PDB file of C-alpha atoms in Angstrom:
ATOM      1  CA  MET A   1      34.904  32.564 -23.636  1.00 61.00           C
ATOM      2  CA  ALA A   2      35.801  33.067 -19.984  1.00 68.00           C
ATOM      3  CA  ARG A   3      33.478  31.905 -17.247  1.00 73.00           C
ATOM      4  CA  PRO A   4      31.977  34.550 -14.974  1.00 76.00           C
ATOM      5  CA  PRO A   5      33.634  34.735 -11.547  1.00 85.00           C
ATOM      6  CA  SER A   6      32.093  32.341  -9.050  1.00 91.00           C
ATOM      7  CA  PRO A   7      29.820  33.945  -6.474  1.00 96.00           C
ATOM      8  CA  THR A   8      30.234  33.295  -2.775  1.00 96.00           C
ATOM      9  CA  PHE A   9      28.031  30.738  -1.054  1.00 97.00           C
ATOM     10  CA  ALA A  10      26.274  33.598   0.782  1.00 97.00           C
ATOM     11  CA  GLU A  11      25.429  35.177  -2.584  1.00 97.00           C
ATOM     12  CA  TYR A  12      24.484  31.995  -4.429  1.00 97.00           C
ATOM     13  CA  VAL A  13      22.477  29.948  -1.915  1.00 97.00           C
ATOM     14  CA  PRO A  14      19.499  32.377  -2.064  1.00 97.00           C
ATOM     15  CA  VAL A  15      19.567  32.174  -5.884  1.00 97.00           C
ATOM     16  CA  VAL A  16      19.419  28.370  -5.789  1.00 97.00           C
ATOM     17  CA  ALA A  17      16.791  28.366  -3.020  1.00 97.00           C
ATOM     18  CA  ALA A  18      14.573  30.597  -5.170  1.00 96.00           C
ATOM     19  CA  ALA A  19      15.019  28.333  -8.219  1.00 96.00           C
ATOM     20  CA  VAL A  20      14.122  24.974  -6.652  1.00 96.00           C
ATOM     21  CA  THR A  21      10.773  23.527  -5.610  1.00 94.00           C
ATOM     22  CA  ALA A  22       9.352  24.072  -2.143  1.00 93.00           C
ATOM     23  CA  GLY A  23      10.041  20.412  -1.293  1.00 92.00           C
ATOM     24  CA  THR A  24      13.708  20.702  -2.268  1.00 94.00           C
ATOM     25  CA  ARG A  25      13.977  23.936  -0.288  1.00 95.00           C
ATOM     26  CA  ARG A  26      12.486  22.203   2.773  1.00 94.00           C
ATOM     27  CA  ALA A  27      14.825  19.223   2.418  1.00 93.00           C
ATOM     28  CA  TYR A  28      18.049  21.142   1.813  1.00 96.00           C
ATOM     29  CA  GLY A  29      17.411  24.565   3.374  1.00 95.00           C
ATOM     30  CA  SER A  30      18.924  23.772   6.768  1.00 94.00           C
ATOM     31  CA  TYR A  31      21.995  22.255   5.097  1.00 95.00           C
ATOM     32  CA  TRP A  32      22.459  25.276   2.821  1.00 97.00           C
ATOM     33  CA  LYS A  33      22.204  27.451   5.928  1.00 96.00           C
ATOM     34  CA  ARG A  34      24.979  25.403   7.521  1.00 95.00           C
ATOM     35  CA  VAL A  35      27.119  25.784   4.375  1.00 96.00           C
ATOM     36  CA  VAL A  36      26.626  29.568   4.469  1.00 97.00           C
ATOM     37  CA  GLU A  37      27.548  29.609   8.177  1.00 96.00           C
ATOM     38  CA  HIS A  38      30.828  27.794   7.479  1.00 96.00           C
ATOM     39  CA  TRP A  39      31.725  28.963   3.969  1.00 97.00           C
ATOM     40  CA  GLY A  40      29.576  32.054   3.384  1.00 95.00           C
ATOM     41  CA  GLN A  41      32.402  34.278   2.118  1.00 97.00           C
ATOM     42  CA  ARG A  42      34.123  31.544   0.110  1.00 96.00           C
ATOM     43  CA  ARG A  43      33.601  31.299  -3.629  1.00 96.00           C
ATOM     44  CA  LEU A  44      31.892  28.222  -5.095  1.00 96.00           C
ATOM     45  CA  ASP A  45      35.074  27.117  -6.844  1.00 94.00           C
ATOM     46  CA  GLU A  46      37.174  27.098  -3.648  1.00 95.00           C
ATOM     47  CA  PRO A  47      36.090  24.066  -1.531  1.00 96.00           C
ATOM     48  CA  THR A  48      37.800  20.761  -2.248  1.00 96.00           C
ATOM     49  CA  PRO A  49      36.262  17.299  -1.916  1.00 96.00           C
ATOM     50  CA  SER A  50      38.281  16.858   1.300  1.00 96.00           C
ATOM     51  CA  GLU A  51      36.764  20.018   2.756  1.00 97.00           C
ATOM     52  CA  ILE A  52      33.276  18.806   1.842  1.00 96.00           C
ATOM     53  CA  GLU A  53      34.031  15.528   3.632  1.00 95.00           C
ATOM     54  CA  GLN A  54      35.208  17.512   6.677  1.00 96.00           C
ATOM     55  CA  LEU A  55      32.010  19.578   6.687  1.00 95.00           C
ATOM     56  CA  ALA A  56      29.915  16.410   6.305  1.00 93.00           C
ATOM     57  CA  GLU A  57      31.743  14.889   9.282  1.00 91.00           C
ATOM     58  CA  TYR A  58      31.125  18.071  11.289  1.00 92.00           C
ATOM     59  CA  VAL A  59      27.406  17.958  10.449  1.00 89.00           C
ATOM     60  CA  LYS A  60      27.343  14.250  11.308  1.00 86.00           C
ATOM     61  CA  THR A  61      28.864  14.791  14.769  1.00 87.00           C
ATOM     62  CA  HIS A  62      26.726  17.853  15.568  1.00 83.00           C
ATOM     63  CA  VAL A  63      23.377  16.343  14.625  1.00 77.00           C
ATOM     64  CA  VAL A  64      20.442  16.638  17.035  1.00 71.00           C
ATOM     65  CA  ALA A  65      20.206  13.277  18.807  1.00 68.00           C
ATOM     66  CA  ARG A  66      16.793  11.663  18.529  1.00 66.00           C
ATOM     67  CA  ARG A  67      15.381   8.370  19.707  1.00 65.00           C
ATOM     68  CA  ASN A  68      15.741   6.837  16.258  1.00 59.00           C
ATOM     69  CA  ALA A  69      19.175   8.386  15.555  1.00 59.00           C
ATOM     70  CA  ARG A  70      21.498   6.568  13.162  1.00 58.00           C
ATOM     71  CA  GLY A  71      24.740   8.313  14.075  1.00 57.00           C
ATOM     72  CA  GLY A  72      24.272  11.321  11.810  1.00 67.00           C
ATOM     73  CA  ARG A  73      24.605   9.339   8.585  1.00 75.00           C
ATOM     74  CA  SER A  74      21.468  10.869   7.112  1.00 85.00           C
ATOM     75  CA  ALA A  75      22.634  14.379   8.003  1.00 87.00           C
ATOM     76  CA  ALA A  76      25.939  13.812   6.204  1.00 88.00           C
ATOM     77  CA  GLU A  77      24.107  12.279   3.228  1.00 91.00           C
ATOM     78  CA  HIS A  78      21.689  15.208   3.027  1.00 92.00           C
ATOM     79  CA  LEU A  79      24.507  17.760   3.256  1.00 94.00           C
ATOM     80  CA  ILE A  80      26.278  16.132   0.313  1.00 96.00           C
ATOM     81  CA  ALA A  81      22.985  15.960  -1.628  1.00 95.00           C
ATOM     82  CA  ALA A  82      22.338  19.649  -0.854  1.00 96.00           C
ATOM     83  CA  LEU A  83      25.803  20.568  -2.132  1.00 97.00           C
ATOM     84  CA  ARG A  84      25.284  18.444  -5.250  1.00 97.00           C
ATOM     85  CA  CYS A  85      22.048  20.316  -5.936  1.00 97.00           C
ATOM     86  CA  LEU A  86      23.799  23.653  -5.414  1.00 97.00           C
ATOM     87  CA  TYR A  87      26.724  22.738  -7.668  1.00 96.00           C
ATOM     88  CA  LYS A  88      24.391  21.347 -10.346  1.00 96.00           C
ATOM     89  CA  ARG A  89      22.832  24.824 -10.561  1.00 97.00           C
ATOM     90  CA  ALA A  90      26.308  26.403 -10.579  1.00 96.00           C
ATOM     91  CA  VAL A  91      27.245  24.232 -13.574  1.00 95.00           C
ATOM     92  CA  ALA A  92      23.991  25.173 -15.333  1.00 94.00           C
ATOM     93  CA  ASP A  93      24.643  28.863 -14.609  1.00 94.00           C
ATOM     94  CA  GLY A  94      28.178  28.595 -16.001  1.00 92.00           C
ATOM     95  CA  PHE A  95      30.084  29.313 -12.785  1.00 94.00           C
ATOM     96  CA  ILE A  96      31.969  25.994 -12.841  1.00 94.00           C
ATOM     97  CA  VAL A  97      32.387  23.163 -15.332  1.00 93.00           C
ATOM     98  CA  ALA A  98      30.906  19.771 -14.504  1.00 93.00           C
ATOM     99  CA  SER A  99      34.329  18.136 -14.158  1.00 93.00           C
ATOM    100  CA  ASP A 100      35.225  20.654 -11.417  1.00 92.00           C
ATOM    101  CA  ASN A 101      32.172  19.834  -9.281  1.00 95.00           C
ATOM    102  CA  PRO A 102      33.714  18.837  -5.912  1.00 95.00           C
ATOM    103  CA  ALA A 103      30.425  17.491  -4.491  1.00 94.00           C
ATOM    104  CA  LEU A 104      30.315  14.739  -7.121  1.00 93.00           C
ATOM    105  CA  LYS A 105      33.754  13.583  -5.994  1.00 94.00           C
ATOM    106  CA  VAL A 106      32.521  12.882  -2.458  1.00 92.00           C
ATOM    107  CA  ALA A 107      30.815   9.561  -1.742  1.00 86.00           C
ATOM    108  CA  LYS A 108      27.635   9.639   0.289  1.00 86.00           C
ATOM    109  CA  PRO A 109      27.770   7.577   3.504  1.00 78.00           C
ATOM    110  CA  ARG A 110      26.574   4.015   3.090  1.00 77.00           C
ATOM    111  CA  ARG A 111      23.056   3.582   4.410  1.00 74.00           C
ATOM    112  CA  LEU A 112      22.463   1.223   7.285  1.00 70.00           C
ATOM    113  CA  PRO A 113      19.757  -1.426   6.914  1.00 75.00           C
ATOM    114  CA  SER A 114      16.321  -0.091   7.773  1.00 75.00           C
ATOM    115  CA  THR A 115      15.041  -0.571  11.309  1.00 75.00           C
ATOM    116  CA  ARG A 116      11.421  -0.289  10.169  1.00 76.00           C
ATOM    117  CA  ARG A 117       9.295  -3.343  10.768  1.00 81.00           C
ATOM    118  CA  ALA A 118       5.668  -4.205  10.231  1.00 84.00           C
ATOM    119  CA  VAL A 119       3.362  -3.898  13.212  1.00 87.00           C
ATOM    120  CA  ALA A 120       2.736  -7.347  14.665  1.00 90.00           C
ATOM    121  CA  ASP A 121      -0.781  -8.733  14.140  1.00 91.00           C
ATOM    122  CA  THR A 122      -1.473  -8.814  17.877  1.00 94.00           C
ATOM    123  CA  ARG A 123      -0.356  -5.183  18.288  1.00 94.00           C
ATOM    124  CA  LEU A 124      -2.453  -4.102  15.295  1.00 92.00           C
ATOM    125  CA  ALA A 125      -5.481  -5.841  16.821  1.00 93.00           C
ATOM    126  CA  GLU A 126      -4.874  -3.948  20.083  1.00 94.00           C
ATOM    127  CA  ILE A 127      -4.608  -0.626  18.222  1.00 93.00           C
ATOM    128  CA  ASN A 128      -7.848  -1.323  16.344  1.00 91.00           C
ATOM    129  CA  GLU A 129      -9.623  -2.323  19.559  1.00 93.00           C
ATOM    130  CA  VAL A 130      -8.609   0.888  21.329  1.00 93.00           C
ATOM    131  CA  ALA A 131      -9.534   3.031  18.304  1.00 91.00           C
ATOM    132  CA  ALA A 132     -12.949   1.365  18.082  1.00 91.00           C
ATOM    133  CA  SER A 133     -13.751   1.927  21.750  1.00 92.00           C
ATOM    134  CA  THR A 134     -12.319   5.389  22.498  1.00 90.00           C
ATOM    135  CA  GLY A 135     -11.998   8.849  20.966  1.00 87.00           C
ATOM    136  CA  ASP A 136     -14.497  11.333  19.602  1.00 92.00           C
ATOM    137  CA  ASP A 137     -15.337   9.373  16.446  1.00 93.00           C
ATOM    138  CA  PRO A 138     -14.483   5.665  16.830  1.00 91.00           C
ATOM    139  CA  ALA A 139     -16.159   4.753  13.522  1.00 92.00           C
ATOM    140  CA  LEU A 140     -13.979   7.196  11.573  1.00 92.00           C
ATOM    141  CA  ASP A 141     -10.851   6.150  13.506  1.00 92.00           C
ATOM    142  CA  THR A 142     -11.523   2.498  12.707  1.00 92.00           C
ATOM    143  CA  LEU A 143     -12.184   3.287   9.038  1.00 89.00           C
ATOM    144  CA  LEU A 144      -8.905   5.217   8.752  1.00 90.00           C
ATOM    145  CA  LEU A 145      -6.959   2.405  10.394  1.00 91.00           C
ATOM    146  CA  ARG A 146      -8.542  -0.070   8.016  1.00 90.00           C
ATOM    147  CA  LEU A 147      -7.662   2.156   5.042  1.00 88.00           C
ATOM    148  CA  HIS A 148      -4.010   2.240   6.108  1.00 89.00           C
ATOM    149  CA  THR A 149      -3.945  -1.479   6.896  1.00 88.00           C
ATOM    150  CA  GLU A 150      -5.404  -2.524   3.546  1.00 85.00           C
ATOM    151  CA  THR A 151      -3.596  -0.028   1.289  1.00 84.00           C
ATOM    152  CA  ALA A 152      -0.407   0.734   3.249  1.00 83.00           C
ATOM    153  CA  CYS A 153      -0.931   4.319   2.101  1.00 84.00           C
ATOM    154  CA  ARG A 154       0.942   7.166   3.710  1.00 84.00           C
ATOM    155  CA  ARG A 155      -0.735   9.784   5.858  1.00 87.00           C
ATOM    156  CA  GLY A 156      -0.568  12.195   2.913  1.00 87.00           C
ATOM    157  CA  GLY A 157      -2.377   9.693   0.702  1.00 86.00           C
ATOM    158  CA  ALA A 158      -5.254   9.499   3.165  1.00 88.00           C
ATOM    159  CA  LEU A 159      -5.391  13.275   3.628  1.00 89.00           C
ATOM    160  CA  ALA A 160      -5.444  13.844  -0.143  1.00 87.00           C
ATOM    161  CA  LEU A 161      -8.498  11.617  -0.710  1.00 88.00           C
ATOM    162  CA  ARG A 162     -11.447  13.265  -2.455  1.00 90.00           C
ATOM    163  CA  PRO A 163     -14.923  11.863  -3.071  1.00 92.00           C
ATOM    164  CA  ALA A 164     -13.999  11.579  -6.773  1.00 90.00           C
ATOM    165  CA  ASP A 165     -11.182   9.171  -5.803  1.00 87.00           C
ATOM    166  CA  LEU A 166     -13.664   6.593  -4.484  1.00 85.00           C
ATOM    167  CA  ASP A 167     -15.465   4.194  -6.797  1.00 85.00           C
ATOM    168  CA  ALA A 168     -17.971   2.347  -4.605  1.00 84.00           C
ATOM    169  CA  TYR A 169     -19.329   0.339  -7.544  1.00 85.00           C
ATOM    170  CA  GLN A 170     -15.968  -1.307  -8.340  1.00 84.00           C
ATOM    171  CA  CYS A 171     -14.606  -1.015  -4.779  1.00 81.00           C
ATOM    172  CA  LEU A 172     -11.649   1.050  -6.049  1.00 83.00           C
ATOM    173  CA  ILE A 173      -9.752   3.864  -4.436  1.00 84.00           C
ATOM    174  CA  LEU A 174      -7.286   6.165  -6.208  1.00 85.00           C
ATOM    175  CA  LEU A 175      -4.458   7.289  -3.927  1.00 84.00           C
ATOM    176  CA  ARG A 176      -2.397  10.375  -4.733  1.00 81.00           C
ATOM    177  CA  GLU A 177       0.839   9.685  -2.921  1.00 78.00           C
ATOM    178  CA  LYS A 178       4.289  11.129  -2.410  1.00 74.00           C
ATOM    179  CA  GLY A 179       6.181  11.664  -5.650  1.00 67.00           C
ATOM    180  CA  ASP A 180       2.935  11.993  -7.621  1.00 66.00           C
ATOM    181  CA  SER A 181       2.461   8.230  -7.647  1.00 62.00           C
ATOM    182  CA  SER A 182      -1.194   7.301  -7.850  1.00 65.00           C
ATOM    183  CA  PRO A 183      -1.840   3.615  -7.439  1.00 62.00           C
ATOM    184  CA  SER A 184      -5.394   2.344  -7.573  1.00 59.00           C
ATOM    185  CA  PHE A 185      -6.415  -0.251  -5.030  1.00 60.00           C
ATOM    186  CA  ARG A 186      -9.368  -2.556  -5.080  1.00 56.00           C
ATOM    187  CA  LEU A 187     -10.816  -2.422  -1.607  1.00 54.00           C
ATOM    188  CA  PHE A 188     -13.479  -4.340   0.157  1.00 52.00           C
ATOM    189  CA  MET A 189     -14.159  -1.677   2.741  1.00 49.00           C
ATOM    190  CA  ILE A 190     -17.838  -1.461   1.938  1.00 48.00           C
ATOM    191  CA  ASP A 191     -19.487  -4.431   3.603  1.00 48.00           C
ATOM    192  CA  LYS A 192     -22.832  -3.852   1.913  1.00 43.00           C
ATOM    193  CA  ARG A 193     -23.482  -2.072  -1.367  1.00 42.00           C
TER     194      ARG A 193
END
């Protein structure tokens, strides 16, 4: 049985964008837009791994420079991941066979070691002191800082807290974090029961 003819990137990117989750769309949308800008009229089965590498290098060199820039490595990595997602759908839809997926034949750039570091104890003490003595609600600010210090939860974990997630009797808190992880932490944030 013959495969259907491959659509162009301009035709297929909206199909994939409609089929993925909102988070995937947010992560890859700008890269799919870039692919459509460069290859919109090309068919999915036309680009070679070398051409994908060239596009990744183009994206890498034309990245918006920020204070914490890492030379465009993440942009190149995300472009390749976006193309892998697109081609995975193309395989599932029968437009190409898995062995012809050019995005899988391109290596992602090696990640550099993280530059993230813990906040020094003295700096954290300064932050807590300022939060406790300024602002519209110093008590709430201090409580939030203590929550983050003791649990290392993300901002989203703190924003997703509900009264049902707090167990004052056992000093437990249920965090609903990124990736649907939900660790429970025993906290001693209540000085007096």
